mmCIF file of C-alpha atoms in Angstrom:
data_model
loop_
_atom_site.group_PDB
_atom_site.id
_atom_site.type_symbol
_atom_site.label_atom_id
_atom_site.label_comp_id
_atom_site.label_asym_id
_atom_site.label_seq_id
_atom_site.Cartn_x
_atom_site.Cartn_y
_atom_site.Cartn_z
ATOM 1 C CA MET A 1 62.265 77.073 117.454
ATOM 2 C CA PHE A 2 62.957 80.807 117.501
ATOM 3 C CA PHE A 3 63.677 81.173 113.782
ATOM 4 C CA GLY A 4 67.441 81.054 114.163
ATOM 5 C CA LEU A 5 67.510 83.957 116.599
ATOM 6 C CA ASN A 6 70.134 83.696 119.314
ATOM 7 C CA VAL A 7 67.747 84.129 122.233
ATOM 8 C CA GLY A 8 70.520 83.721 124.794
ATOM 9 C CA ARG A 9 72.398 86.653 123.257
ATOM 10 C CA VAL A 10 69.304 88.821 122.830
ATOM 11 C CA LEU A 11 68.084 88.258 126.368
ATOM 12 C CA LYS A 12 71.628 88.672 127.704
ATOM 13 C CA THR A 13 71.701 85.371 129.488
ATOM 14 C CA GLY A 14 74.693 83.118 129.807
ATOM 15 C CA ALA A 15 77.071 81.336 132.116
ATOM 16 C CA CYS A 16 77.659 84.499 134.087
ATOM 17 C CA ALA A 17 74.057 84.323 135.280
ATOM 18 C CA ALA A 18 74.682 81.122 137.179
ATOM 19 C CA ASN A 19 75.405 81.083 140.882
ATOM 20 C CA THR A 20 75.023 84.840 141.229
ATOM 21 C CA ARG A 21 72.644 86.767 143.381
ATOM 22 C CA LEU A 22 70.202 89.125 141.679
ATOM 23 C CA ALA A 23 71.334 92.714 141.922
ATOM 24 C CA PHE A 24 68.261 94.794 142.575
ATOM 25 C CA LYS A 25 68.535 98.282 141.221
ATOM 26 C CA PRO A 26 66.803 101.097 143.025
ATOM 27 C CA ARG A 27 64.711 102.003 139.966
ATOM 28 C CA GLN A 28 60.996 101.966 140.561
ATOM 29 C CA VAL A 29 61.442 101.187 144.246
ATOM 30 C CA LEU A 30 58.746 103.315 145.796
ATOM 31 C CA PRO A 31 60.134 106.084 148.025
ATOM 32 C CA ALA A 32 57.668 105.192 150.767
ATOM 33 C CA LEU A 33 59.437 101.879 151.207
ATOM 34 C CA CYS A 34 62.383 103.711 152.660
ATOM 35 C CA ASN A 35 60.127 105.118 155.348
ATOM 36 C CA SER A 36 59.324 103.042 158.411
ATOM 37 C CA ALA A 37 55.713 104.114 158.023
ATOM 38 C CA VAL A 38 55.333 101.510 155.306
ATOM 39 C CA LEU A 39 55.591 98.907 158.035
ATOM 40 C CA ASN A 40 52.593 100.313 159.828
ATOM 41 C CA SER A 41 49.435 98.509 158.740
ATOM 42 C CA LYS A 42 47.424 101.660 159.486
ATOM 43 C CA SER A 43 49.282 103.758 156.924
ATOM 44 C CA ARG A 44 49.569 101.491 153.906
ATOM 45 C CA MET A 45 49.887 102.872 150.410
ATOM 46 C CA ASN A 46 47.685 101.694 147.558
ATOM 47 C CA SER A 47 45.378 99.951 150.003
ATOM 48 C CA THR A 48 43.366 97.206 148.300
ATOM 49 C CA GLY A 49 39.833 97.777 149.494
ATOM 50 C CA SER A 50 38.521 94.540 147.975
ATOM 51 C CA TYR A 51 40.724 92.579 150.362
ATOM 52 C CA SER A 52 39.023 93.065 153.722
ATOM 53 C CA PHE A 53 39.894 90.769 156.623
ATOM 54 C CA GLU A 54 39.910 90.762 160.394
ATOM 55 C CA THR A 55 43.281 89.056 160.947
ATOM 56 C CA LEU A 56 45.100 90.032 157.727
ATOM 57 C CA ALA A 57 46.063 93.463 156.392
ATOM 58 C CA VAL A 58 46.453 93.532 152.616
ATOM 59 C CA SER A 59 48.120 96.298 150.603
ATOM 60 C CA LYS A 60 49.678 96.831 147.198
ATOM 61 C CA PRO A 61 53.204 98.336 147.430
ATOM 62 C CA HIS A 62 53.750 97.846 143.684
ATOM 63 C CA GLU A 63 51.469 97.550 140.665
ATOM 64 C CA HIS A 64 51.773 93.754 140.530
ATOM 65 C CA VAL A 65 52.779 92.940 144.131
ATOM 66 C CA ILE A 66 50.419 92.198 147.019
ATOM 67 C CA HIS A 67 51.589 92.474 150.630
ATOM 68 C CA VAL A 68 49.741 90.244 153.109
ATOM 69 C CA GLU A 69 50.457 90.975 156.763
ATOM 70 C CA LEU A 70 49.399 88.883 159.763
ATOM 71 C CA ASN A 71 47.562 91.543 161.705
ATOM 72 C CA ARG A 72 46.984 90.536 165.323
ATOM 73 C CA PRO A 73 49.992 92.304 166.863
ATOM 74 C CA GLU A 74 48.343 92.545 170.272
ATOM 75 C CA LYS A 75 48.097 88.715 170.281
ATOM 76 C CA ARG A 76 51.579 88.181 168.768
ATOM 77 C CA ASN A 77 49.813 87.222 165.526
ATOM 78 C CA ALA A 78 48.578 84.001 167.083
ATOM 79 C CA MET A 79 46.448 81.976 164.680
ATOM 80 C CA ASN A 80 42.809 82.015 165.769
ATOM 81 C CA LYS A 81 39.664 80.691 164.101
ATOM 82 C CA ALA A 82 39.203 83.752 161.903
ATOM 83 C CA PHE A 83 42.818 83.503 160.695
ATOM 84 C CA TRP A 84 42.439 79.940 159.353
ATOM 85 C CA ARG A 85 39.311 80.881 157.434
ATOM 86 C CA GLU A 86 40.684 84.156 156.117
ATOM 87 C CA MET A 87 43.944 82.667 154.860
ATOM 88 C CA VAL A 88 41.942 80.459 152.510
ATOM 89 C CA GLU A 89 39.743 83.344 151.410
ATOM 90 C CA CYS A 90 42.668 85.719 150.941
ATOM 91 C CA PHE A 91 44.907 83.441 148.896
ATOM 92 C CA LYS A 92 42.059 82.182 146.755
ATOM 93 C CA GLN A 93 41.292 85.806 145.968
ATOM 94 C CA ILE A 94 44.947 86.457 145.192
ATOM 95 C CA ALA A 95 45.080 83.400 142.933
ATOM 96 C CA ASP A 96 42.238 84.883 140.882
ATOM 97 C CA ASP A 97 43.735 88.385 140.849
ATOM 98 C CA SER A 98 45.200 88.831 137.358
ATOM 99 C CA ASN A 99 46.935 92.029 138.481
ATOM 100 C CA CYS A 100 48.997 90.183 141.096
ATOM 101 C CA ARG A 101 52.260 88.500 140.073
ATOM 102 C CA ALA A 102 54.048 88.090 143.421
ATOM 103 C CA VAL A 103 53.141 88.111 147.129
ATOM 104 C CA VAL A 104 55.011 89.205 150.264
ATOM 105 C CA LEU A 105 53.924 87.690 153.603
ATOM 106 C CA THR A 106 54.911 89.480 156.834
ATOM 107 C CA GLY A 107 53.785 89.813 160.442
ATOM 108 C CA ALA A 108 52.757 93.037 162.213
ATOM 109 C CA GLY A 109 54.126 94.071 165.583
ATOM 110 C CA LYS A 110 57.002 92.713 167.641
ATOM 111 C CA ILE A 111 56.858 89.092 166.426
ATOM 112 C CA PHE A 112 56.131 87.339 163.132
ATOM 113 C CA THR A 113 53.801 84.796 164.759
ATOM 114 C CA ALA A 114 53.462 82.868 168.006
ATOM 115 C CA GLY A 115 51.737 80.046 166.130
ATOM 116 C CA LEU A 116 48.441 78.428 167.052
ATOM 117 C CA ASP A 117 46.191 80.393 169.400
ATOM 118 C CA LEU A 118 45.746 77.564 171.893
ATOM 119 C CA ARG A 119 43.538 79.651 174.139
ATOM 120 C CA GLU A 120 40.931 80.077 171.406
ATOM 121 C CA MET A 121 41.490 76.830 169.479
ATOM 122 C CA GLY A 122 41.875 74.542 172.492
ATOM 123 C CA SER A 123 38.192 73.685 172.667
ATOM 124 C CA ASP A 124 38.259 72.416 169.076
ATOM 125 C CA LEU A 125 41.417 70.388 169.631
ATOM 126 C CA MET A 126 40.029 68.861 172.814
ATOM 127 C CA ASN A 127 36.501 68.257 171.562
ATOM 128 C CA SER A 128 35.000 65.896 174.106
ATOM 129 C CA GLY A 129 32.221 64.143 172.222
ATOM 130 C CA GLN A 130 31.095 60.935 173.854
ATOM 131 C CA ASP A 131 32.101 58.471 171.154
ATOM 132 C CA PRO A 132 35.876 58.080 170.480
ATOM 133 C CA SER A 133 35.322 57.164 166.822
ATOM 134 C CA ARG A 134 33.188 60.232 166.189
ATOM 135 C CA ARG A 135 35.760 62.368 168.003
ATOM 136 C CA ALA A 136 38.413 60.934 165.677
ATOM 137 C CA PHE A 137 36.384 61.726 162.559
ATOM 138 C CA TYR A 138 35.790 65.257 163.847
ATOM 139 C CA LEU A 139 39.480 65.833 164.596
ATOM 140 C CA ARG A 140 40.576 64.537 161.189
ATOM 141 C CA LYS A 141 38.159 66.863 159.436
ATOM 142 C CA PHE A 142 39.282 69.741 161.653
ATOM 143 C CA ILE A 143 43.005 69.138 161.010
ATOM 144 C CA LEU A 144 42.454 68.842 157.235
ATOM 145 C CA SER A 145 40.642 72.178 157.270
ATOM 146 C CA LEU A 146 43.635 73.781 158.997
ATOM 147 C CA GLN A 147 46.032 72.212 156.506
ATOM 148 C CA LYS A 148 44.040 73.796 153.691
ATOM 149 C CA SER A 149 44.862 77.216 155.135
ATOM 150 C CA PHE A 150 48.505 76.738 154.144
ATOM 151 C CA GLN A 151 47.985 74.557 151.090
ATOM 152 C CA VAL A 152 46.388 77.561 149.391
ATOM 153 C CA ILE A 153 49.810 79.256 149.513
ATOM 154 C CA GLU A 154 51.303 76.445 147.436
ATOM 155 C CA GLU A 155 48.279 76.293 145.150
ATOM 156 C CA CYS A 156 48.441 80.044 144.545
ATOM 157 C CA PRO A 157 50.068 80.485 141.094
ATOM 158 C CA GLN A 158 52.012 83.564 142.217
ATOM 159 C CA PRO A 159 55.283 83.113 144.143
ATOM 160 C CA VAL A 160 54.950 83.897 147.846
ATOM 161 C CA ILE A 161 57.887 85.404 149.785
ATOM 162 C CA ALA A 162 57.825 85.057 153.584
ATOM 163 C CA ALA A 163 59.653 87.867 155.397
ATOM 164 C CA VAL A 164 60.176 86.734 159.003
ATOM 165 C CA HIS A 165 61.207 88.979 161.875
ATOM 166 C CA SER A 166 61.693 88.027 165.513
ATOM 167 C CA GLY A 167 59.934 84.788 166.521
ATOM 168 C CA CYS A 168 58.312 82.294 164.157
ATOM 169 C CA LEU A 169 56.872 79.444 166.176
ATOM 170 C CA GLY A 170 54.770 76.325 165.674
ATOM 171 C CA GLY A 171 52.187 76.957 162.983
ATOM 172 C CA GLY A 172 54.388 79.752 161.660
ATOM 173 C CA ILE A 173 56.943 77.150 160.554
ATOM 174 C CA ASP A 174 54.147 75.168 158.874
ATOM 175 C CA MET A 175 53.066 78.322 157.068
ATOM 176 C CA ILE A 176 56.435 79.512 155.787
ATOM 177 C CA CYS A 177 57.336 75.970 154.699
ATOM 178 C CA SER A 178 54.519 76.412 152.155
ATOM 179 C CA CYS A 179 56.009 79.675 150.848
ATOM 180 C CA ASP A 180 58.305 79.753 147.837
ATOM 181 C CA MET A 181 61.042 81.838 149.460
ATOM 182 C CA ARG A 182 61.927 82.780 153.011
ATOM 183 C CA LEU A 183 63.856 85.889 154.102
ATOM 184 C CA CYS A 184 64.447 86.889 157.698
ATOM 185 C CA SER A 185 65.840 89.656 159.885
ATOM 186 C CA ALA A 186 68.969 89.207 161.978
ATOM 187 C CA ASP A 187 66.887 88.921 165.154
ATOM 188 C CA ALA A 188 64.676 86.153 163.756
ATOM 189 C CA TRP A 189 64.446 82.823 165.516
ATOM 190 C CA PHE A 190 62.468 79.717 164.698
ATOM 191 C CA GLN A 191 60.880 76.877 166.667
ATOM 192 C CA VAL A 192 59.001 73.933 165.225
ATOM 193 C CA LYS A 193 56.779 73.690 168.293
ATOM 194 C CA VAL A 194 55.554 76.537 170.451
ATOM 195 C CA CYS A 195 57.087 74.922 173.530
ATOM 196 C CA LYS A 196 58.787 71.645 174.437
ATOM 197 C CA PRO A 197 55.983 70.471 176.749
ATOM 198 C CA GLU A 198 53.694 70.199 173.708
ATOM 199 C CA ILE A 199 55.900 67.394 172.418
ATOM 200 C CA ASP A 200 55.801 65.761 175.842
ATOM 201 C CA LEU A 201 52.009 65.972 175.710
ATOM 202 C CA GLY A 202 51.931 64.168 172.364
ATOM 203 C CA LEU A 203 51.266 67.029 169.955
ATOM 204 C CA ALA A 204 53.159 66.499 166.685
ATOM 205 C CA ALA A 205 53.281 69.129 163.942
ATOM 206 C CA ASP A 206 50.544 68.177 161.487
ATOM 207 C CA LEU A 207 50.229 71.153 159.132
ATOM 208 C CA GLY A 208 53.173 70.519 156.816
ATOM 209 C CA THR A 209 56.429 70.964 158.735
ATOM 210 C CA LEU A 210 57.241 67.271 159.072
ATOM 211 C CA GLN A 211 56.568 66.729 155.371
ATOM 212 C CA LYS A 212 58.276 69.841 153.958
ATOM 213 C CA PHE A 213 60.935 71.073 156.367
ATOM 214 C CA PRO A 214 63.352 68.105 155.893
ATOM 215 C CA LYS A 215 63.153 68.486 152.100
ATOM 216 C CA ILE A 216 63.785 72.229 152.307
ATOM 217 C CA VAL A 217 66.849 72.037 154.532
ATOM 218 C CA GLY A 218 68.280 68.813 153.089
ATOM 219 C CA ASN A 219 69.708 67.760 156.450
ATOM 220 C CA ASP A 220 67.691 64.832 157.731
ATOM 221 C CA SER A 221 69.588 64.497 160.993
ATOM 222 C CA LEU A 222 69.311 68.134 162.026
ATOM 223 C CA ALA A 223 65.718 68.377 160.824
ATOM 224 C CA LYS A 224 64.820 65.469 163.122
ATOM 225 C CA GLU A 225 66.764 67.041 165.990
ATOM 226 C CA LEU A 226 64.808 70.273 165.665
ATOM 227 C CA CYS A 227 61.479 68.454 165.373
ATOM 228 C CA TYR A 228 62.092 65.978 168.208
ATOM 229 C CA THR A 229 63.482 68.470 170.709
ATOM 230 C CA GLY A 230 61.525 71.571 169.736
ATOM 231 C CA ARG A 231 64.589 73.719 170.386
ATOM 232 C CA SER A 232 64.785 77.121 168.750
ATOM 233 C CA PHE A 233 67.296 77.979 166.036
ATOM 234 C CA THR A 234 68.659 81.354 164.998
ATOM 235 C CA SER A 235 68.571 83.272 161.753
ATOM 236 C CA GLN A 236 72.194 82.297 161.071
ATOM 237 C CA GLU A 237 71.460 78.614 161.594
ATOM 238 C CA ALA A 238 68.407 78.958 159.342
ATOM 239 C CA LEU A 239 70.645 80.478 156.661
ATOM 240 C CA ASN A 240 73.251 77.741 157.060
ATOM 241 C CA LEU A 241 70.495 75.141 156.754
ATOM 242 C CA GLY A 242 69.124 76.734 153.608
ATOM 243 C CA PHE A 243 65.795 77.363 155.309
ATOM 244 C CA VAL A 244 66.090 81.078 154.478
ATOM 245 C CA SER A 245 67.885 82.562 151.489
ATOM 246 C CA ARG A 246 69.102 85.798 153.080
ATOM 247 C CA ILE A 247 69.302 87.712 156.360
ATOM 248 C CA CYS A 248 68.501 91.411 156.566
ATOM 249 C CA SER A 249 69.684 93.753 159.297
ATOM 250 C CA ASP A 250 66.244 94.637 160.680
ATOM 251 C CA ARG A 251 62.538 94.436 159.988
ATOM 252 C CA GLU A 252 62.407 97.591 157.890
ATOM 253 C CA SER A 253 65.154 96.459 155.524
ATOM 254 C CA LEU A 254 63.640 92.974 155.502
ATOM 255 C CA VAL A 255 60.274 94.175 154.186
ATOM 256 C CA LYS A 256 61.999 96.513 151.751
ATOM 257 C CA GLU A 257 64.140 93.700 150.286
ATOM 258 C CA ALA A 258 61.185 91.313 150.165
ATOM 259 C CA VAL A 259 59.123 93.859 148.197
ATOM 260 C CA GLU A 260 62.071 94.541 145.885
ATOM 261 C CA LEU A 261 62.426 90.811 145.238
ATOM 262 C CA ALA A 262 58.684 90.486 144.584
ATOM 263 C CA THR A 263 58.834 93.498 142.273
ATOM 264 C CA GLU A 264 61.717 91.991 140.299
ATOM 265 C CA ILE A 265 59.745 88.742 139.885
ATOM 266 C CA SER A 266 56.618 90.668 138.890
ATOM 267 C CA LYS A 267 58.459 92.056 135.853
ATOM 268 C CA LYS A 268 58.947 88.556 134.426
ATOM 269 C CA SER A 269 56.493 86.715 132.224
ATOM 270 C CA PRO A 270 53.564 85.704 134.463
ATOM 271 C CA VAL A 271 53.081 82.622 132.269
ATOM 272 C CA ALA A 272 56.670 81.532 132.865
ATOM 273 C CA VAL A 273 56.647 82.296 136.604
ATOM 274 C CA ALA A 274 53.380 80.427 137.210
ATOM 275 C CA GLY A 275 54.708 77.506 135.169
ATOM 276 C CA ILE A 276 57.962 77.392 137.135
ATOM 277 C CA LYS A 277 56.128 77.361 140.479
ATOM 278 C CA HIS A 278 53.679 74.683 139.368
ATOM 279 C CA ASN A 279 56.384 72.411 138.025
ATOM 280 C CA LEU A 280 58.747 72.880 140.959
ATOM 281 C CA ASN A 281 55.959 71.767 143.294
ATOM 282 C CA TYR A 282 55.069 68.871 141.002
ATOM 283 C CA THR A 283 58.653 67.628 140.746
ATOM 284 C CA ARG A 284 59.087 67.760 144.516
ATOM 285 C CA GLU A 285 56.522 64.975 144.828
ATOM 286 C CA HIS A 286 57.557 62.974 141.732
ATOM 287 C CA SER A 287 60.671 61.466 140.202
ATOM 288 C CA PRO A 288 62.890 63.604 137.916
ATOM 289 C CA LYS A 289 61.765 61.497 134.930
ATOM 290 C CA ALA A 290 58.079 61.987 135.723
ATOM 291 C CA GLY A 291 58.716 65.700 136.276
ATOM 292 C CA MET A 292 60.446 66.099 132.907
ATOM 293 C CA GLU A 293 57.666 64.286 131.064
ATOM 294 C CA TYR A 294 55.103 66.486 132.809
ATOM 295 C CA MET A 295 57.176 69.578 131.907
ATOM 296 C CA ALA A 296 57.190 68.556 128.239
ATOM 297 C CA THR A 297 53.414 68.304 128.273
ATOM 298 C CA TRP A 298 53.160 71.623 130.064
ATOM 299 C CA ASN A 299 55.425 73.445 127.622
ATOM 300 C CA MET A 300 53.742 72.014 124.527
ATOM 301 C CA ALA A 301 51.129 74.657 125.301
ATOM 302 C CA MET A 302 53.058 77.301 127.231
ATOM 303 C CA LEU A 303 55.862 77.696 124.681
ATOM 304 C CA GLN A 304 53.226 79.173 122.371
ATOM 305 C CA SER A 305 52.847 82.148 124.711
ATOM 306 C CA GLU A 306 53.110 85.670 123.304
ATOM 307 C CA ASP A 307 55.411 86.409 126.233
ATOM 308 C CA ILE A 308 58.358 84.756 124.464
ATOM 309 C CA LEU A 309 58.105 87.085 121.477
ATOM 310 C CA LYS A 310 57.652 90.088 123.760
ATOM 311 C CA ALA A 311 60.751 89.132 125.765
ATOM 312 C CA VAL A 312 62.825 88.712 122.607
ATOM 313 C CA GLN A 313 61.653 92.041 121.175
ATOM 314 C CA ALA A 314 62.346 93.802 124.478
ATOM 315 C CA GLY A 315 65.830 92.314 124.549
ATOM 316 C CA MET A 316 66.530 93.501 121.020
ATOM 317 C CA THR A 317 65.513 97.078 121.868
ATOM 318 C CA ASN A 318 67.068 96.967 125.348
ATOM 319 C CA GLU A 319 63.700 97.816 126.890
ATOM 320 C CA GLU A 320 61.620 96.234 129.610
ATOM 321 C CA ALA A 321 58.965 93.814 128.339
ATOM 322 C CA ASN A 322 55.337 94.691 129.069
ATOM 323 C CA PHE A 323 53.533 91.420 129.660
ATOM 324 C CA SER A 324 49.779 90.989 129.587
ATOM 325 C CA LYS A 325 47.761 89.908 132.597
ATOM 326 C CA LEU A 326 47.660 86.185 133.234
#
């Protein structure tokens, strides 16, 4: 397929690449990332003016990386009406941004997110129309619209890295379950529901947690325990479960490592990365056989990408490949 060229040798891949953690070199890590000011949404570098939202702060810490920050710190980043609308708008815009190849998702302030803003959203949840059937149709439409706010993360072709510090409650779990990777700080803690009484009142998570969380952690018994009881679990338990892939010492190092990871991914072929994300999501919902057949159909087109030749040439000259926009 590659004209007899030993691509594995040229690209320096092999058995040693398996089961090892990527070693991120400090090259091209922006100096500002080492400064805590980068965590302040009011002093962001390379601010992306075209991304303008009320509840989200968007910046560009690297040429091909977009940083989306939940930006209601005074409300513990609780998810209000504007948030649900703007998440859809933001990630649809990112999906169409050919300059973006990876996304970092964080929360401003003392907590990642307190979940659903019940004070503002309560009236919608408890809509008291006269007819029960019409109330049911309204609620279904309302819930589906909220689900879309997190589905856009999965539908976004770029990988999305959630960087969680402090508390991540309720809808926050739904949201990060839709992300491709999850990192957290040592002080992070997670809770499927905002509080236990919600379960007693009959409110079940309906924005993705029940469908995705058990598959992510691979422990059906513990997943059910956490969902049924609503108890919180720590960063270490999240790591042991496989819910997060690494723990960082604090929020500053967390954001720094998340941006470094996104930057490393952004240097790869955008055709390959988008294809990997699409097919991983497809295979999650289909059998391995169906996934492999779909992959064959996918690659009958994508293996003709110029990125393969560029990667081989870069490997031969020991240089970094310069891939075109997607």
